[in-house]
């Protein structure tokens, strides 16, 4: 495995960052998870746009022009001879002094990892998964805008801990007001009466790239889509439910907080949307 760090490739065991890097010390940085399909980087322009927007919101200067970073991503995929896989693109604040002041860091650091990822066993895609609602609330937009994909994921991790302790692989996270935001690493969709619904990002949901791809795919096969404030009642009474994310892709949910969703099996419209999503990937 060849890992890109600031213009140089390192073997996995030799790839290191400074203990004074503010990404390590304070979670100060941004990242993107990106898929590789058929040797091609999926939606790279959209991922880079979100990365640069996140960095701008954090007053973080990425030390590469966008086209140069795109080239570095593709070159790292080629260097690893990866046909299908996952990219973790990271920009840390860089090495600085102890203390929160980010301006002690001279230059941001760019890291590109190309590897494989599988969040859920294959059987989960065929049978669906059970999720719980975490007691940990999603960080509200007035504290940290959910559109910023930062390195600080402790909020999500604590909800993930709850899910694992409850014997589940994923947990729903609510906004401070009690609306459904997202799961710990995935966006949420449900289907009721043939309409596809997903929570508004104003409630704390990341504006996911896979989420937007599924919304586009739904339009192409004639499925109406609504972006709205969603409550647990909406999910409990849904006909179908599924999650989306770069790493997860599209995975059905068949049980929420012990309640069976629909008939307890992945639904037909979920299957249609998955086929449409895979067609978009192939295209």
PDB file of C-alpha atoms in Angstrom:
ATOM      1  CA  UNK A   1       0.000   0.000   0.000  1.00  0.00           C
ATOM      2  CA  UNK A   2       1.283   3.448  -0.995  1.00  0.00           C
ATOM      3  CA  UNK A   3       0.045   6.361   1.110  1.00  0.00           C
ATOM      4  CA  UNK A   4       0.384   9.940  -0.129  1.00  0.00           C
ATOM      5  CA  UNK A   5       1.546  12.504   2.425  1.00  0.00           C
ATOM      6  CA  UNK A   6       2.360  16.002   1.192  1.00  0.00           C
ATOM      7  CA  UNK A   7       3.662  14.936  -2.204  1.00  0.00           C
ATOM      8  CA  UNK A   8       5.530  11.789  -1.165  1.00  0.00           C
ATOM      9  CA  UNK A   9       4.441   8.141  -1.125  1.00  0.00           C
ATOM     10  CA  UNK A  10       5.109   6.046   1.940  1.00  0.00           C
ATOM     11  CA  UNK A  11       4.594   2.380   2.710  1.00  0.00           C
ATOM     12  CA  UNK A  12       1.830   1.739   5.228  1.00  0.00           C
ATOM     13  CA  UNK A  13       4.200   1.109   8.154  1.00  0.00           C
ATOM     14  CA  UNK A  14       6.206   4.242   7.346  1.00  0.00           C
ATOM     15  CA  UNK A  15       3.286   6.646   6.895  1.00  0.00           C
ATOM     16  CA  UNK A  16       3.288   8.948   9.929  1.00  0.00           C
ATOM     17  CA  UNK A  17       2.184  12.378  11.132  1.00  0.00           C
ATOM     18  CA  UNK A  18       3.732  14.541  13.832  1.00  0.00           C
ATOM     19  CA  UNK A  19       2.380  14.249  17.374  1.00  0.00           C
ATOM     20  CA  UNK A  20       2.131  18.056  17.166  1.00  0.00           C
ATOM     21  CA  UNK A  21      -0.264  17.901  14.186  1.00  0.00           C
ATOM     22  CA  UNK A  22      -3.431  19.736  15.205  1.00  0.00           C
ATOM     23  CA  UNK A  23      -5.510  17.148  13.373  1.00  0.00           C
ATOM     24  CA  UNK A  24      -4.325  14.628  15.973  1.00  0.00           C
ATOM     25  CA  UNK A  25      -4.290  16.989  18.951  1.00  0.00           C
ATOM     26  CA  UNK A  26      -7.612  18.745  18.377  1.00  0.00           C
ATOM     27  CA  UNK A  27      -9.453  17.097  15.477  1.00  0.00           C
ATOM     28  CA  UNK A  28      -8.672  20.233  13.464  1.00  0.00           C
ATOM     29  CA  UNK A  29      -9.046  19.310   9.825  1.00  0.00           C
ATOM     30  CA  UNK A  30     -11.407  18.023   7.152  1.00  0.00           C
ATOM     31  CA  UNK A  31     -11.795  14.838   5.160  1.00  0.00           C
ATOM     32  CA  UNK A  32     -13.684  13.055   2.422  1.00  0.00           C
ATOM     33  CA  UNK A  33     -14.466   9.374   1.920  1.00  0.00           C
ATOM     34  CA  UNK A  34     -14.614   8.572  -1.793  1.00  0.00           C
ATOM     35  CA  UNK A  35     -15.388   5.395  -3.733  1.00  0.00           C
ATOM     36  CA  UNK A  36     -13.462   3.837  -6.600  1.00  0.00           C
ATOM     37  CA  UNK A  37     -15.560   1.904  -9.106  1.00  0.00           C
ATOM     38  CA  UNK A  38     -14.019   0.187 -12.104  1.00  0.00           C
ATOM     39  CA  UNK A  39     -10.749   2.026 -11.613  1.00  0.00           C
ATOM     40  CA  UNK A  40     -12.468   5.428 -11.703  1.00  0.00           C
ATOM     41  CA  UNK A  41     -12.963   7.837  -8.819  1.00  0.00           C
ATOM     42  CA  UNK A  42     -16.688   8.361  -8.244  1.00  0.00           C
ATOM     43  CA  UNK A  43     -17.986  11.955  -8.029  1.00  0.00           C
ATOM     44  CA  UNK A  44     -14.506  13.358  -7.386  1.00  0.00           C
ATOM     45  CA  UNK A  45     -15.471  16.912  -8.346  1.00  0.00           C
ATOM     46  CA  UNK A  46     -18.382  16.885  -5.892  1.00  0.00           C
ATOM     47  CA  UNK A  47     -16.201  15.505  -3.098  1.00  0.00           C
ATOM     48  CA  UNK A  48     -13.492  18.105  -3.713  1.00  0.00           C
ATOM     49  CA  UNK A  49     -16.048  20.908  -3.750  1.00  0.00           C
ATOM     50  CA  UNK A  50     -17.327  19.776  -0.346  1.00  0.00           C
ATOM     51  CA  UNK A  51     -13.754  19.395   0.960  1.00  0.00           C
ATOM     52  CA  UNK A  52     -12.750  22.922  -0.067  1.00  0.00           C
ATOM     53  CA  UNK A  53     -16.021  24.351   1.274  1.00  0.00           C
ATOM     54  CA  UNK A  54     -15.474  22.590   4.620  1.00  0.00           C
ATOM     55  CA  UNK A  55     -11.919  23.909   4.764  1.00  0.00           C
ATOM     56  CA  UNK A  56     -13.046  27.456   3.967  1.00  0.00           C
ATOM     57  CA  UNK A  57     -15.601  27.299   6.773  1.00  0.00           C
ATOM     58  CA  UNK A  58     -12.803  26.304   9.189  1.00  0.00           C
ATOM     59  CA  UNK A  59     -10.439  29.030   7.942  1.00  0.00           C
ATOM     60  CA  UNK A  60      -8.161  26.236   6.732  1.00  0.00           C
ATOM     61  CA  UNK A  61      -6.116  26.743   3.565  1.00  0.00           C
ATOM     62  CA  UNK A  62      -5.598  23.601   1.510  1.00  0.00           C
ATOM     63  CA  UNK A  63      -2.052  23.986   0.146  1.00  0.00           C
ATOM     64  CA  UNK A  64      -2.905  22.678  -3.332  1.00  0.00           C
ATOM     65  CA  UNK A  65      -4.993  23.922  -6.215  1.00  0.00           C
ATOM     66  CA  UNK A  66      -8.113  21.826  -6.729  1.00  0.00           C
ATOM     67  CA  UNK A  67      -6.916  20.398 -10.046  1.00  0.00           C
ATOM     68  CA  UNK A  68      -3.585  19.416  -8.488  1.00  0.00           C
ATOM     69  CA  UNK A  69      -5.332  17.650  -5.621  1.00  0.00           C
ATOM     70  CA  UNK A  70      -7.605  15.828  -8.082  1.00  0.00           C
ATOM     71  CA  UNK A  71      -4.510  14.662  -9.964  1.00  0.00           C
ATOM     72  CA  UNK A  72      -2.877  13.513  -6.716  1.00  0.00           C
ATOM     73  CA  UNK A  73      -5.977  11.468  -5.831  1.00  0.00           C
ATOM     74  CA  UNK A  74      -6.055   9.762  -9.225  1.00  0.00           C
ATOM     75  CA  UNK A  75      -2.292   9.160  -9.171  1.00  0.00           C
ATOM     76  CA  UNK A  76      -2.555   7.550  -5.721  1.00  0.00           C
ATOM     77  CA  UNK A  77      -5.299   5.244  -6.985  1.00  0.00           C
ATOM     78  CA  UNK A  78      -3.047   4.282  -9.905  1.00  0.00           C
ATOM     79  CA  UNK A  79      -0.032   3.791  -7.635  1.00  0.00           C
ATOM     80  CA  UNK A  80      -2.075   1.315  -5.592  1.00  0.00           C
ATOM     81  CA  UNK A  81      -3.488  -0.392  -8.702  1.00  0.00           C
ATOM     82  CA  UNK A  82      -6.926  -0.266  -7.152  1.00  0.00           C
ATOM     83  CA  UNK A  83      -9.879  -1.221  -9.369  1.00  0.00           C
ATOM     84  CA  UNK A  84     -12.615  -1.028  -6.742  1.00  0.00           C
ATOM     85  CA  UNK A  85     -12.048   0.463  -3.304  1.00  0.00           C
ATOM     86  CA  UNK A  86     -12.196   3.420  -0.985  1.00  0.00           C
ATOM     87  CA  UNK A  87     -10.225   6.653  -0.672  1.00  0.00           C
ATOM     88  CA  UNK A  88      -9.768   8.587   2.549  1.00  0.00           C
ATOM     89  CA  UNK A  89      -8.669  12.118   1.643  1.00  0.00           C
ATOM     90  CA  UNK A  90      -7.580  14.094   4.715  1.00  0.00           C
ATOM     91  CA  UNK A  91      -6.424  17.666   5.216  1.00  0.00           C
ATOM     92  CA  UNK A  92      -5.109  18.392   8.707  1.00  0.00           C
ATOM     93  CA  UNK A  93      -4.250  21.810  10.099  1.00  0.00           C
ATOM     94  CA  UNK A  94      -0.646  20.610  10.205  1.00  0.00           C
ATOM     95  CA  UNK A  95       2.114  20.719  12.785  1.00  0.00           C
ATOM     96  CA  UNK A  96       1.945  23.521  15.338  1.00  0.00           C
ATOM     97  CA  UNK A  97       2.423  24.336  18.999  1.00  0.00           C
ATOM     98  CA  UNK A  98       0.481  22.935  21.940  1.00  0.00           C
ATOM     99  CA  UNK A  99      -2.618  25.032  22.453  1.00  0.00           C
ATOM    100  CA  UNK A 100      -5.726  25.666  20.384  1.00  0.00           C
ATOM    101  CA  UNK A 101      -4.319  28.518  18.291  1.00  0.00           C
ATOM    102  CA  UNK A 102      -4.433  27.188  14.697  1.00  0.00           C
ATOM    103  CA  UNK A 103      -2.187  29.969  13.420  1.00  0.00           C
ATOM    104  CA  UNK A 104       0.854  28.350  15.011  1.00  0.00           C
ATOM    105  CA  UNK A 105       0.584  25.713  12.244  1.00  0.00           C
ATOM    106  CA  UNK A 106       2.726  26.765   9.294  1.00  0.00           C
ATOM    107  CA  UNK A 107       1.105  24.627   6.610  1.00  0.00           C
ATOM    108  CA  UNK A 108      -1.775  22.199   6.280  1.00  0.00           C
ATOM    109  CA  UNK A 109      -0.958  18.569   5.532  1.00  0.00           C
ATOM    110  CA  UNK A 110      -2.619  16.493   2.789  1.00  0.00           C
ATOM    111  CA  UNK A 111      -2.968  12.718   3.198  1.00  0.00           C
ATOM    112  CA  UNK A 112      -4.474  10.270   0.690  1.00  0.00           C
ATOM    113  CA  UNK A 113      -5.136   6.654   1.683  1.00  0.00           C
ATOM    114  CA  UNK A 114      -6.408   4.120  -0.867  1.00  0.00           C
ATOM    115  CA  UNK A 115      -7.712   0.882   0.638  1.00  0.00           C
ATOM    116  CA  UNK A 116     -10.789  -1.351   0.997  1.00  0.00           C
ATOM    117  CA  UNK A 117     -13.730  -0.767   3.325  1.00  0.00           C
ATOM    118  CA  UNK A 118     -16.741  -2.843   4.364  1.00  0.00           C
ATOM    119  CA  UNK A 119     -18.928  -1.472   7.135  1.00  0.00           C
ATOM    120  CA  UNK A 120     -21.543  -4.222   7.080  1.00  0.00           C
ATOM    121  CA  UNK A 121     -21.540  -7.955   6.225  1.00  0.00           C
ATOM    122  CA  UNK A 122     -23.005  -8.810   2.817  1.00  0.00           C
ATOM    123  CA  UNK A 123     -25.936 -10.571   4.495  1.00  0.00           C
ATOM    124  CA  UNK A 124     -27.099  -7.207   5.868  1.00  0.00           C
ATOM    125  CA  UNK A 125     -27.619  -5.892   2.342  1.00  0.00           C
ATOM    126  CA  UNK A 126     -29.828  -8.884   1.570  1.00  0.00           C
ATOM    127  CA  UNK A 127     -31.745  -9.078   4.858  1.00  0.00           C
ATOM    128  CA  UNK A 128     -31.572  -5.504   6.181  1.00  0.00           C
ATOM    129  CA  UNK A 129     -30.290  -4.236   9.519  1.00  0.00           C
ATOM    130  CA  UNK A 130     -31.767  -3.200  12.849  1.00  0.00           C
ATOM    131  CA  UNK A 131     -30.975   0.231  14.267  1.00  0.00           C
ATOM    132  CA  UNK A 132     -31.643   1.995  17.542  1.00  0.00           C
ATOM    133  CA  UNK A 133     -32.094   5.650  18.424  1.00  0.00           C
ATOM    134  CA  UNK A 134     -29.081   6.937  20.328  1.00  0.00           C
ATOM    135  CA  UNK A 135     -29.444   9.132  23.401  1.00  0.00           C
ATOM    136  CA  UNK A 136     -26.532  11.217  22.056  1.00  0.00           C
ATOM    137  CA  UNK A 137     -27.972  14.139  20.106  1.00  0.00           C
ATOM    138  CA  UNK A 138     -26.470  15.426  16.875  1.00  0.00           C
ATOM    139  CA  UNK A 139     -24.333  18.540  17.267  1.00  0.00           C
ATOM    140  CA  UNK A 140     -26.710  21.396  16.336  1.00  0.00           C
ATOM    141  CA  UNK A 141     -25.964  23.749  13.419  1.00  0.00           C
ATOM    142  CA  UNK A 142     -25.565  26.702  15.769  1.00  0.00           C
ATOM    143  CA  UNK A 143     -22.579  24.874  17.331  1.00  0.00           C
ATOM    144  CA  UNK A 144     -21.032  23.301  14.227  1.00  0.00           C
ATOM    145  CA  UNK A 145     -22.669  23.283  10.806  1.00  0.00           C
ATOM    146  CA  UNK A 146     -23.293  19.668   9.699  1.00  0.00           C
ATOM    147  CA  UNK A 147     -22.126  20.550   6.196  1.00  0.00           C
ATOM    148  CA  UNK A 148     -18.568  20.784   7.544  1.00  0.00           C
ATOM    149  CA  UNK A 149     -17.043  17.303   7.252  1.00  0.00           C
ATOM    150  CA  UNK A 150     -14.456  17.748   9.982  1.00  0.00           C
ATOM    151  CA  UNK A 151     -12.075  15.315  11.656  1.00  0.00           C
ATOM    152  CA  UNK A 152     -13.968  15.669  14.937  1.00  0.00           C
ATOM    153  CA  UNK A 153     -16.350  12.687  14.944  1.00  0.00           C
ATOM    154  CA  UNK A 154     -16.633  12.112  18.678  1.00  0.00           C
ATOM    155  CA  UNK A 155     -20.335  12.982  18.631  1.00  0.00           C
ATOM    156  CA  UNK A 156     -20.944  10.214  16.088  1.00  0.00           C
ATOM    157  CA  UNK A 157     -18.596   7.767  17.804  1.00  0.00           C
ATOM    158  CA  UNK A 158     -20.445   7.980  21.120  1.00  0.00           C
ATOM    159  CA  UNK A 159     -23.711   7.186  19.313  1.00  0.00           C
ATOM    160  CA  UNK A 160     -21.964   4.291  17.558  1.00  0.00           C
ATOM    161  CA  UNK A 161     -20.894   2.949  20.962  1.00  0.00           C
ATOM    162  CA  UNK A 162     -24.542   2.925  22.042  1.00  0.00           C
ATOM    163  CA  UNK A 163     -25.530   0.988  18.926  1.00  0.00           C
ATOM    164  CA  UNK A 164     -22.846  -1.646  19.441  1.00  0.00           C
ATOM    165  CA  UNK A 165     -23.709  -2.035  23.123  1.00  0.00           C
ATOM    166  CA  UNK A 166     -27.334  -2.564  22.090  1.00  0.00           C
ATOM    167  CA  UNK A 167     -26.317  -5.290  19.646  1.00  0.00           C
ATOM    168  CA  UNK A 168     -26.866  -3.154  16.521  1.00  0.00           C
ATOM    169  CA  UNK A 169     -24.534  -1.940  13.814  1.00  0.00           C
ATOM    170  CA  UNK A 170     -25.971   1.563  13.508  1.00  0.00           C
ATOM    171  CA  UNK A 171     -27.825   4.240  15.466  1.00  0.00           C
ATOM    172  CA  UNK A 172     -30.168   7.044  14.528  1.00  0.00           C
ATOM    173  CA  UNK A 173     -29.207  10.481  15.840  1.00  0.00           C
ATOM    174  CA  UNK A 174     -31.783  13.142  16.615  1.00  0.00           C
ATOM    175  CA  UNK A 175     -31.459  16.904  16.546  1.00  0.00           C
ATOM    176  CA  UNK A 176     -31.723  18.913  19.748  1.00  0.00           C
ATOM    177  CA  UNK A 177     -35.405  19.453  18.902  1.00  0.00           C
ATOM    178  CA  UNK A 178     -36.044  15.727  18.465  1.00  0.00           C
ATOM    179  CA  UNK A 179     -36.098  15.522  14.676  1.00  0.00           C
ATOM    180  CA  UNK A 180     -34.229  12.734  12.886  1.00  0.00           C
ATOM    181  CA  UNK A 181     -30.877  14.008  11.615  1.00  0.00           C
ATOM    182  CA  UNK A 182     -28.868  11.048  10.321  1.00  0.00           C
ATOM    183  CA  UNK A 183     -27.137   7.899  11.525  1.00  0.00           C
ATOM    184  CA  UNK A 184     -23.587   7.848  12.880  1.00  0.00           C
ATOM    185  CA  UNK A 185     -22.089   7.681   9.402  1.00  0.00           C
ATOM    186  CA  UNK A 186     -25.016   7.451   6.976  1.00  0.00           C
ATOM    187  CA  UNK A 187     -27.948   9.476   5.699  1.00  0.00           C
ATOM    188  CA  UNK A 188     -31.482   8.209   6.313  1.00  0.00           C
ATOM    189  CA  UNK A 189     -34.308   7.669   3.806  1.00  0.00           C
ATOM    190  CA  UNK A 190     -37.795   6.263   4.226  1.00  0.00           C
ATOM    191  CA  UNK A 191     -40.646   5.479   1.847  1.00  0.00           C
ATOM    192  CA  UNK A 192     -44.321   6.052   2.601  1.00  0.00           C
ATOM    193  CA  UNK A 193     -47.047   5.774  -0.033  1.00  0.00           C
ATOM    194  CA  UNK A 194     -44.535   5.629  -2.850  1.00  0.00           C
ATOM    195  CA  UNK A 195     -42.807   8.887  -1.829  1.00  0.00           C
ATOM    196  CA  UNK A 196     -39.123   8.950  -0.871  1.00  0.00           C
ATOM    197  CA  UNK A 197     -38.357  11.211   2.103  1.00  0.00           C
ATOM    198  CA  UNK A 198     -35.048  12.232   3.706  1.00  0.00           C
ATOM    199  CA  UNK A 199     -34.304  14.624   6.591  1.00  0.00           C
ATOM    200  CA  UNK A 200     -33.442  18.237   5.909  1.00  0.00           C
ATOM    201  CA  UNK A 201     -29.751  19.027   6.479  1.00  0.00           C
ATOM    202  CA  UNK A 202     -30.847  21.906   8.716  1.00  0.00           C
ATOM    203  CA  UNK A 203     -31.637  19.261  11.351  1.00  0.00           C
ATOM    204  CA  UNK A 204     -28.007  18.106  11.455  1.00  0.00           C
ATOM    205  CA  UNK A 205     -27.684  15.787   8.469  1.00  0.00           C
ATOM    206  CA  UNK A 206     -24.612  15.848   6.266  1.00  0.00           C
ATOM    207  CA  UNK A 207     -25.347  16.761   2.649  1.00  0.00           C
ATOM    208  CA  UNK A 208     -24.114  13.357   1.478  1.00  0.00           C
ATOM    209  CA  UNK A 209     -22.786  12.685  -2.012  1.00  0.00           C
ATOM    210  CA  UNK A 210     -24.436   9.248  -2.079  1.00  0.00           C
ATOM    211  CA  UNK A 211     -27.602  10.871  -0.709  1.00  0.00           C
ATOM    212  CA  UNK A 212     -27.710  13.309  -3.634  1.00  0.00           C
ATOM    213  CA  UNK A 213     -26.967  10.486  -6.104  1.00  0.00           C
ATOM    214  CA  UNK A 214     -29.916   8.471  -4.783  1.00  0.00           C
ATOM    215  CA  UNK A 215     -32.198  11.528  -4.996  1.00  0.00           C
ATOM    216  CA  UNK A 216     -31.142  12.013  -8.632  1.00  0.00           C
ATOM    217  CA  UNK A 217     -31.640   8.299  -9.343  1.00  0.00           C
ATOM    218  CA  UNK A 218     -35.133   8.451  -7.810  1.00  0.00           C
ATOM    219  CA  UNK A 219     -36.064  11.251 -10.175  1.00  0.00           C
ATOM    220  CA  UNK A 220     -34.860   9.239 -13.146  1.00  0.00           C
ATOM    221  CA  UNK A 221     -37.159   6.309 -12.310  1.00  0.00           C
ATOM    222  CA  UNK A 222     -40.128   8.507 -11.455  1.00  0.00           C
ATOM    223  CA  UNK A 223     -40.087   8.282  -7.658  1.00  0.00           C
ATOM    224  CA  UNK A 224     -41.171  11.568  -6.018  1.00  0.00           C
ATOM    225  CA  UNK A 225     -38.769  12.905  -3.376  1.00  0.00           C
ATOM    226  CA  UNK A 226     -39.337  15.162  -0.370  1.00  0.00           C
ATOM    227  CA  UNK A 227     -36.722  16.730   1.898  1.00  0.00           C
ATOM    228  CA  UNK A 228     -38.455  17.446   5.187  1.00  0.00           C
ATOM    229  CA  UNK A 229     -38.349  17.518   8.965  1.00  0.00           C
ATOM    230  CA  UNK A 230     -38.659  13.876   9.984  1.00  0.00           C
ATOM    231  CA  UNK A 231     -39.671  12.398  13.354  1.00  0.00           C
ATOM    232  CA  UNK A 232     -39.269   8.894  14.732  1.00  0.00           C
ATOM    233  CA  UNK A 233     -43.010   8.414  14.151  1.00  0.00           C
ATOM    234  CA  UNK A 234     -42.390   8.845  10.412  1.00  0.00           C
ATOM    235  CA  UNK A 235     -39.750   6.103  10.475  1.00  0.00           C
ATOM    236  CA  UNK A 236     -41.718   3.748  12.735  1.00  0.00           C
ATOM    237  CA  UNK A 237     -44.714   3.902  10.365  1.00  0.00           C
ATOM    238  CA  UNK A 238     -42.754   3.846   7.104  1.00  0.00           C
ATOM    239  CA  UNK A 239     -43.308   1.253   4.381  1.00  0.00           C
ATOM    240  CA  UNK A 240     -39.554   0.971   3.785  1.00  0.00           C
ATOM    241  CA  UNK A 241     -36.366   2.491   5.144  1.00  0.00           C
ATOM    242  CA  UNK A 242     -32.724   2.505   4.098  1.00  0.00           C
ATOM    243  CA  UNK A 243     -29.433   4.251   4.754  1.00  0.00           C
ATOM    244  CA  UNK A 244     -26.910   5.710   2.318  1.00  0.00           C
ATOM    245  CA  UNK A 245     -23.249   6.637   2.550  1.00  0.00           C
ATOM    246  CA  UNK A 246     -20.040   6.441   0.575  1.00  0.00           C
ATOM    247  CA  UNK A 247     -18.774   3.477   2.580  1.00  0.00           C
ATOM    248  CA  UNK A 248     -22.178   1.858   3.204  1.00  0.00           C
ATOM    249  CA  UNK A 249     -23.582   2.594  -0.278  1.00  0.00           C
ATOM    250  CA  UNK A 250     -27.306   1.707   0.111  1.00  0.00           C
ATOM    251  CA  UNK A 251     -28.391  -0.633   2.912  1.00  0.00           C
ATOM    252  CA  UNK A 252     -31.984  -1.522   3.941  1.00  0.00           C
ATOM    253  CA  UNK A 253     -33.280  -1.032   7.492  1.00  0.00           C
ATOM    254  CA  UNK A 254     -35.901  -3.540   8.613  1.00  0.00           C
ATOM    255  CA  UNK A 255     -36.186  -2.784  12.341  1.00  0.00           C
ATOM    256  CA  UNK A 256     -35.964   0.478  14.322  1.00  0.00           C
ATOM    257  CA  UNK A 257     -36.008   0.497  18.135  1.00  0.00           C
ATOM    258  CA  UNK A 258     -37.523  -2.992  18.046  1.00  0.00           C
ATOM    259  CA  UNK A 259     -40.306  -1.985  15.637  1.00  0.00           C
ATOM    260  CA  UNK A 260     -40.583  -3.931  12.396  1.00  0.00           C
ATOM    261  CA  UNK A 261     -40.531  -1.688   9.317  1.00  0.00           C
ATOM    262  CA  UNK A 262     -42.979  -2.723   6.604  1.00  0.00           C
ATOM    263  CA  UNK A 263     -43.066  -6.505   6.383  1.00  0.00           C
ATOM    264  CA  UNK A 264     -39.655  -6.860   7.994  1.00  0.00           C
ATOM    265  CA  UNK A 265     -37.813  -7.376   4.722  1.00  0.00           C
ATOM    266  CA  UNK A 266     -36.035  -4.985   2.321  1.00  0.00           C
ATOM    267  CA  UNK A 267     -38.795  -3.374   0.264  1.00  0.00           C
ATOM    268  CA  UNK A 268     -39.347  -3.415  -3.502  1.00  0.00           C
ATOM    269  CA  UNK A 269     -38.857   0.326  -3.975  1.00  0.00           C
ATOM    270  CA  UNK A 270     -35.606   0.137  -2.013  1.00  0.00           C
ATOM    271  CA  UNK A 271     -34.477  -2.555  -4.457  1.00  0.00           C
ATOM    272  CA  UNK A 272     -35.481  -0.361  -7.417  1.00  0.00           C
ATOM    273  CA  UNK A 273     -33.539   2.577  -6.014  1.00  0.00           C
ATOM    274  CA  UNK A 274     -30.511   0.408  -5.379  1.00  0.00           C
ATOM    275  CA  UNK A 275     -30.543  -0.731  -9.009  1.00  0.00           C
ATOM    276  CA  UNK A 276     -30.879   2.878 -10.143  1.00  0.00           C
ATOM    277  CA  UNK A 277     -27.993   3.883  -7.880  1.00  0.00           C
ATOM    278  CA  UNK A 278     -25.778   1.102  -9.261  1.00  0.00           C
ATOM    279  CA  UNK A 279     -26.703   2.198 -12.786  1.00  0.00           C
ATOM    280  CA  UNK A 280     -25.578   5.725 -11.930  1.00  0.00           C
ATOM    281  CA  UNK A 281     -22.319   4.294 -10.610  1.00  0.00           C
ATOM    282  CA  UNK A 282     -21.810   2.277 -13.791  1.00  0.00           C
ATOM    283  CA  UNK A 283     -22.467   5.370 -15.897  1.00  0.00           C
TER     284      UNK A 283
END
